[in-house]
Coordinates of C-alpha atoms in Angstrom, one line a residue:
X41 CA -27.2 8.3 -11.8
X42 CA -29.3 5.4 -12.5
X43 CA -28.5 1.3 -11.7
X44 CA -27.3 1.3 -16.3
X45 CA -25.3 3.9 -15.0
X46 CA -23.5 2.0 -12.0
X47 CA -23.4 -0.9 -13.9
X48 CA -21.3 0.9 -16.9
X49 CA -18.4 1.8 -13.9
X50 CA -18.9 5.7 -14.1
X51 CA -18.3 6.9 -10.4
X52 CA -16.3 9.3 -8.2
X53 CA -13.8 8.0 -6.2
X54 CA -10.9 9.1 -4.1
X55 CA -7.8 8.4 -2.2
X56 CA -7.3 10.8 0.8
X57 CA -4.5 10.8 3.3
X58 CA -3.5 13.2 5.7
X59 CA -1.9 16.3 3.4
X60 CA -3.8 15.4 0.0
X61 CA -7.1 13.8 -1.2
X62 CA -6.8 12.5 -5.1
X63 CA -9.9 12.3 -6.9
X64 CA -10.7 10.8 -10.2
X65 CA -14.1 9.9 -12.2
X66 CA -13.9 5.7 -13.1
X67 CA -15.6 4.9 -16.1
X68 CA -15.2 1.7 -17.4
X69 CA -12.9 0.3 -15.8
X70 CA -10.5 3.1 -16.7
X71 CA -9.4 6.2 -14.4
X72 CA -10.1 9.6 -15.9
X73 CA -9.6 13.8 -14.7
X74 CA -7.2 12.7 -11.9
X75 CA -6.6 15.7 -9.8
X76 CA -4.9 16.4 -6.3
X77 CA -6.2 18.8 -3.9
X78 CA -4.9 19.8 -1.0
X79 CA -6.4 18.9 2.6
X80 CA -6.2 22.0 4.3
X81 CA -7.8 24.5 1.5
X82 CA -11.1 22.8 2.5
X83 CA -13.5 22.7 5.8
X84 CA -14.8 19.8 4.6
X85 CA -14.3 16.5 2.2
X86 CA -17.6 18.1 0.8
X87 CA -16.1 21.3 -0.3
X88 CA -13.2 19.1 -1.7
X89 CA -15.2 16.7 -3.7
X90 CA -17.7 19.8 -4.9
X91 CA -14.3 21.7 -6.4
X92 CA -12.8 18.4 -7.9
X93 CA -16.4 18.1 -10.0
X94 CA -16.1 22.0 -10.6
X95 CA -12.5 22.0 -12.1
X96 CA -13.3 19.5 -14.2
X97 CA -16.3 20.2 -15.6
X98 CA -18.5 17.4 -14.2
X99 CA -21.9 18.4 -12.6
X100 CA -23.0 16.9 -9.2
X101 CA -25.9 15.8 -10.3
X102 CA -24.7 13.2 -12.1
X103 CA -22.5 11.5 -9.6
X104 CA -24.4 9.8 -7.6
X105 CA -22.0 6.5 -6.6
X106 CA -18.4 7.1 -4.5
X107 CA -15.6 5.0 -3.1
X108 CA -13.0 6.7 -1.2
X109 CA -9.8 5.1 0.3
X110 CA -9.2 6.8 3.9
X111 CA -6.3 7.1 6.2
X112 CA -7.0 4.8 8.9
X113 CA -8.6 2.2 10.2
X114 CA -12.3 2.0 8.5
X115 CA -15.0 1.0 11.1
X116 CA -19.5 0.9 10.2
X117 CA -19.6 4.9 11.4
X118 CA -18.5 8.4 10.9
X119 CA -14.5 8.8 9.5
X120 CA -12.2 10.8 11.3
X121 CA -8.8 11.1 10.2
X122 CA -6.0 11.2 11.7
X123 CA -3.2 13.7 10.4
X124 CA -5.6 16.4 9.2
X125 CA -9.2 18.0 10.4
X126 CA -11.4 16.1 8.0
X127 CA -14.5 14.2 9.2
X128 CA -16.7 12.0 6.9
X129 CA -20.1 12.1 8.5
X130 CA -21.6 9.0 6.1
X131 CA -24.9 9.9 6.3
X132 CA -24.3 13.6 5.9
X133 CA -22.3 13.2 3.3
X134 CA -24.4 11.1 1.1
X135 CA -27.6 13.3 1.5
X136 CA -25.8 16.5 0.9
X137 CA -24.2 15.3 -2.3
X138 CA -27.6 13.4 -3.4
X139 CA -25.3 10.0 -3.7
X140 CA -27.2 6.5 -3.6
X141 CA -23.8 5.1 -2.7
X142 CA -21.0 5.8 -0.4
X143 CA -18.4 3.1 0.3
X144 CA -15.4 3.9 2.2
X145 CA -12.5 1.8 2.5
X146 CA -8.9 1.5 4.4
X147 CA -6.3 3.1 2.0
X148 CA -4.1 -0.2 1.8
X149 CA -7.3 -2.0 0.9
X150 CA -7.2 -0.5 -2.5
X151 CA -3.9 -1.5 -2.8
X152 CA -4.9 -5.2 -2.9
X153 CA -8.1 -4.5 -4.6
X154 CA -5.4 -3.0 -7.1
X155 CA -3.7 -6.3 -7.0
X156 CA -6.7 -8.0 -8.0
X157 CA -7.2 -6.5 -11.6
X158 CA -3.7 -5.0 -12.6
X159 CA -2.4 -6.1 -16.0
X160 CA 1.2 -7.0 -17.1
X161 CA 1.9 -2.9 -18.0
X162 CA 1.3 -1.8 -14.0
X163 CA 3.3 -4.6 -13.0
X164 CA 6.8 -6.0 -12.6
X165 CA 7.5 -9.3 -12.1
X166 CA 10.6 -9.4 -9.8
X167 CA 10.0 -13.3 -8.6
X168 CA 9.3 -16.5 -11.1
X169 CA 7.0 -18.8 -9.7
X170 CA 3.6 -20.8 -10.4
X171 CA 0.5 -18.8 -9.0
X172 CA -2.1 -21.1 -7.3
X173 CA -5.4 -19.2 -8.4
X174 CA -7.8 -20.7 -5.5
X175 CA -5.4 -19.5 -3.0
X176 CA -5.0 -15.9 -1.3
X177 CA -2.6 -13.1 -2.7
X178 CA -0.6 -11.3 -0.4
X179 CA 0.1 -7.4 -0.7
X180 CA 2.4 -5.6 1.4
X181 CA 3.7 -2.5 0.8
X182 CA 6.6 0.1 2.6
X183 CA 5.7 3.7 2.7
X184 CA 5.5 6.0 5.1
X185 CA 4.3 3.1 7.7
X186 CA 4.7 -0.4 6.4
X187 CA 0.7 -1.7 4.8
X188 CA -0.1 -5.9 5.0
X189 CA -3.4 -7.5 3.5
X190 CA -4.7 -9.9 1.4
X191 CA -7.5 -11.1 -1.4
X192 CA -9.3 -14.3 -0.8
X193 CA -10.6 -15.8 -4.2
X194 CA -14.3 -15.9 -3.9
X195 CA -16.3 -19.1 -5.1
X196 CA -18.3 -17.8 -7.5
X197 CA -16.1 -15.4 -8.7
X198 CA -14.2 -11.7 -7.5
X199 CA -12.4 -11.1 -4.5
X200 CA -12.7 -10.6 -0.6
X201 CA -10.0 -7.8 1.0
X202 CA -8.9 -9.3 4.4
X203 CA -7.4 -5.9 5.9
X204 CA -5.0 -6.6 8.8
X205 CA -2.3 -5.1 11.0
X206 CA 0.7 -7.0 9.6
X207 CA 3.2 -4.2 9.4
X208 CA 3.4 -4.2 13.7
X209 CA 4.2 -7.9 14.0
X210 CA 7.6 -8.6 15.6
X211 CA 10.9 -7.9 13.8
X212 CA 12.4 -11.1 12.2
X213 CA 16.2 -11.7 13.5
X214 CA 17.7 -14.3 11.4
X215 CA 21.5 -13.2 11.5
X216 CA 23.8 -11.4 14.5
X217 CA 23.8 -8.5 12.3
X218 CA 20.4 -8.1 12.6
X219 CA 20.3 -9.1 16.2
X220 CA 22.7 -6.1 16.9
X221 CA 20.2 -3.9 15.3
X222 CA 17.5 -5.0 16.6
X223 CA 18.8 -4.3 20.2
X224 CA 19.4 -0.8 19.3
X225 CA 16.0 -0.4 18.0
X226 CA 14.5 -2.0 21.6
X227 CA 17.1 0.1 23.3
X228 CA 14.9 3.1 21.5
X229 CA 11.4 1.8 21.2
X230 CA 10.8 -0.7 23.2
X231 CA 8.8 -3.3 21.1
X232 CA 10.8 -4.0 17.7
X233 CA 8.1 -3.8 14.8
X234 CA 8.7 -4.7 11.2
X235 CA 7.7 -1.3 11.0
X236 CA 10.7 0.3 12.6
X237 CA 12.8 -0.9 9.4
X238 CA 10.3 -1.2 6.7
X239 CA 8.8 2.2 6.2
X240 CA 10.3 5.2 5.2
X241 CA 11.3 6.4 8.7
X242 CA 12.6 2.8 9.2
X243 CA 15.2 2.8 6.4
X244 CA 16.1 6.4 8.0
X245 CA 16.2 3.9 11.4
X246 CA 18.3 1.6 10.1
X247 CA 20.6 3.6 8.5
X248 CA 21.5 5.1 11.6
X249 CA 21.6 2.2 13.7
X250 CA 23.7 0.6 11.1
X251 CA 26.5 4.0 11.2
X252 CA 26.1 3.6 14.9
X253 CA 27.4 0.0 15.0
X254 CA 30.4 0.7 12.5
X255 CA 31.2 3.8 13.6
X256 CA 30.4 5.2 10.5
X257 CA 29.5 9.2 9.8
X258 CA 25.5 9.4 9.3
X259 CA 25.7 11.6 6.0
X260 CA 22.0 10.8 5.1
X261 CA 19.3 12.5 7.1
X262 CA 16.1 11.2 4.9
X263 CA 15.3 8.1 3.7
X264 CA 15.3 9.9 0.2
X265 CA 18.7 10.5 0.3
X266 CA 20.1 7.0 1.8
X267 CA 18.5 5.6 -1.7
X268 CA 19.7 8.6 -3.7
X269 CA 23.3 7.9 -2.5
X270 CA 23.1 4.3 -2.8
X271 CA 21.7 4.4 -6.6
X272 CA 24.9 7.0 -7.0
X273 CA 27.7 4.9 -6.1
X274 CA 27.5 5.0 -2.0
X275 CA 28.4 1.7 -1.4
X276 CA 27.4 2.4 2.7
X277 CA 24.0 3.3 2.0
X278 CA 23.9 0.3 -0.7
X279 CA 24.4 -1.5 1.7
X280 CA 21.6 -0.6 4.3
X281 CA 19.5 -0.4 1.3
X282 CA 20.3 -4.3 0.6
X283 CA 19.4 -5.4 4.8
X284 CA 16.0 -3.4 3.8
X285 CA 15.1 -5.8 0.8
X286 CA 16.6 -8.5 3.0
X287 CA 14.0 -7.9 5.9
X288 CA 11.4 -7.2 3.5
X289 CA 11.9 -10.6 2.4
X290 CA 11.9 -12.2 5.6
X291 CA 8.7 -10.2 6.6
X292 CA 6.7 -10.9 3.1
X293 CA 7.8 -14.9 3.2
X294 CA 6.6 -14.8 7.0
X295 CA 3.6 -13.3 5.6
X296 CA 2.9 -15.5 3.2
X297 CA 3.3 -18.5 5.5
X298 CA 1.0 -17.2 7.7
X299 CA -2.3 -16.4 5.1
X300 CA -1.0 -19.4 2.9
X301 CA -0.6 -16.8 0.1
X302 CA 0.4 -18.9 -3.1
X303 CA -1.5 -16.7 -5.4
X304 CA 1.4 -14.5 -5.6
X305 CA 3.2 -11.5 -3.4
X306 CA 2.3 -8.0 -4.5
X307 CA 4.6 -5.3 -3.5
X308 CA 3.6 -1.6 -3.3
X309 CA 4.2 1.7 -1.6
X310 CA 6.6 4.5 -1.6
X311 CA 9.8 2.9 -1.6
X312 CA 10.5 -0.5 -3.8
X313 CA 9.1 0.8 -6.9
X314 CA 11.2 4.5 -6.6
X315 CA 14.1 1.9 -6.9
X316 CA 12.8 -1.1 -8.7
X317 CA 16.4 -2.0 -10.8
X318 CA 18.1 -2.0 -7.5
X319 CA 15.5 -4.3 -6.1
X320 CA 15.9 -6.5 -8.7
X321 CA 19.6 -6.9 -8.4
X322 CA 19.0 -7.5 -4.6
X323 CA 18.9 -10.4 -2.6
X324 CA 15.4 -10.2 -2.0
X325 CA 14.6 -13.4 -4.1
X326 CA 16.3 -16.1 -2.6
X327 CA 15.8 -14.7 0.9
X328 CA 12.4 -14.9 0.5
X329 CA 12.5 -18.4 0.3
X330 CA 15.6 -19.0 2.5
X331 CA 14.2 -21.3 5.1
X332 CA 13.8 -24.5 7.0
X333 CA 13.1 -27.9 5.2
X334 CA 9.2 -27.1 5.3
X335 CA 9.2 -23.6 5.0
X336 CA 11.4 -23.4 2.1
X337 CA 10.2 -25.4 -0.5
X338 CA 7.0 -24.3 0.3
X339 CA 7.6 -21.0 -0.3
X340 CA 10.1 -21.5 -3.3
X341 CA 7.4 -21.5 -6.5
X342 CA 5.2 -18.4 -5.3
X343 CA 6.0 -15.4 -7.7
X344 CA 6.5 -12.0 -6.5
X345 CA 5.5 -8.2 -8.3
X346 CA 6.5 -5.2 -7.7
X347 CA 3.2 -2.6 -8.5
X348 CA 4.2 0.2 -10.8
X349 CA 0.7 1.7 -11.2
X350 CA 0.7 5.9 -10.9
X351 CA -2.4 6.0 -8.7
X352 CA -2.8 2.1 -7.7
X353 CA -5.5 3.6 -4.1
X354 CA -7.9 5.5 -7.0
X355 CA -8.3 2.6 -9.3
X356 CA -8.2 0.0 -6.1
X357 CA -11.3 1.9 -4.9
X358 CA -12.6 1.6 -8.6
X359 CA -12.7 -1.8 -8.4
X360 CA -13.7 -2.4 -4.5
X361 CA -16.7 0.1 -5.5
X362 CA -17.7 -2.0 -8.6
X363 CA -17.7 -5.2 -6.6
X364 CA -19.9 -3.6 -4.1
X365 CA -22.2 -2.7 -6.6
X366 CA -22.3 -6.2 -8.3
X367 CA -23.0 -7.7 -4.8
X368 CA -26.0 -5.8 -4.5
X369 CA -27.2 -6.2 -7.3

């Protein structure tokens, strides 16, 4: 592919975690072919990426520019991921698929490269509030761990990704509710993470904590099911579900105090936007900005989303690949 060819958007790019690696081809601006393969049918992300051009009728040759969103923390050398045998050798990679450009990025990144571009259609506005547009956005988004970063406007135009570890900061307590909880989670972890709640395995956590306090029955042994029960009526696992979006208010506002985020709060993952009406009826909103004298008001007018885009890591890597691209050229 030549630089006219760059320029125009067309690319590879990927999202790969520790089961699957999606693949799509971006062409201006737009996602197209989106396929997922499965991790463990290939020896190597090569084979993978080689099969993905094969089933969909693309030829090699004419990729020559990829962005894939990894697993992981993303350092200058060789990839290795954690939950499956994949190794991206960089150099390797890029001369045995005749590519001029490989860019790798931390999966979560793409989320708030996503953020950066995503129209009113791939978006939910769960918030009202008055976006600052010289100021940073803040994404954060529980999944199967819970994901924290943010996008710096740039000066002269586009976006810098500021990746962090946000999801391991300490558990907010703000009531003796959640003080009770919290000791049972110390009493199992040690070190109480906004991660124990906010993630798929920490609704699961709470949830059982919760049934251990009130000596309740745990009927729920996925986090799948605590929100299937609670969208059908449970009013127990309603409950929990309502402290989640409670602490996930708590954790974004504290977020968003910390990076000065008045650009706006995106929220993505595996959990709000599987139940987004819920979330809207919640109490999220005006926890978010239930605070001191300074703290409040300062956080009352920034808006908050809630990301409904299918594959928001393969067109997040769209976009961090064509602002690479434009940097260098």
């Amino acid at each position: 592919m030549n630089s006219s060819n760059a320029q125009s958007g067309f690319a590879l790019v990927g999202d790969i975690g520790g089961t699957n690696a999606r693949f799509a081809l971006w062409r201006g601006e737009v996602l197209e072919s989106i396929q997922v393969l499965a991790c463990a049918d290939y020896p190597r992300p090569e084979d993978a990426v080689r099969d993905y051009l094969l089933r969909v009728g693309e030829p090699l040759a004419g990729v020559r520019n990829v962005c894939l969103a990894c697993a992981g923390p993303v350092g200058a050398g060789d990839f290795r991921f954690t939950n499956n045998h994949w190794v991206i050798r960089r150099d390797a990679f890029r001369a045995e698929l005749g590519l001029s450009h490989l860019l790798l990025v931390n999966d979560f990144s793409t989320m708030a490269w996503a953020a950066s571009r995503l129209s009113d259609e791939h978006r939910v506005q769960v918030r009202p509030g008055r976006v600052l547009d010289d100021r940073a956005r803040l994404i954060i988004g529980p999944g199967t761990g819970l994901g924290v970063g943010s996008l710096m406007p740039l000066p002269g135009g586009g976006w810098e990704v500021l990746p962090c570890e946000g999801g391991h900061v300490d558990l907010p307590v703000t009531s003796e509710r959640d003080f009770a909880i919290w000791q049972l989670l110390r009493e199992k972890y040690g070190h109480v993470s906004a991660e124990r709640v906010l993630s798929g395995s920490g609704l699961e956590n709470l949830y059982r904590m919760s049934c251990q306090l009130d000596g309740v029955e745990a009927r729920c042994a996925s986090a799948a099911e605590i929100g299937e029960r609670a969208l059908a009526g449970d009013a127990y696992a309603d409950a929990v579900l309502e402290h989640f979006f409670l602490w996930l208010a708590r954790v974004a506002g504290n977020a968003v105090l910390t990076v000065g985020a008045l650009g706006g709060v995106f929220i993505t993952g595996g959990i709000v936007p599987r139940f987004l009406e819920r979330f809207q009826r919640s109490g999220f909103s005006s926890a978010f900005a239930a605070r001191g004298k300074t703290s409040g008001p300062y956080l009352d007018q920034v808006p908050v989303w809630v990301m409904t885009a299918e594959h928001p890591g393969l067109f997040g890597a769209g976009v961090a690949l064509e602002q690479a691209l434009k940097n260098e050229s």
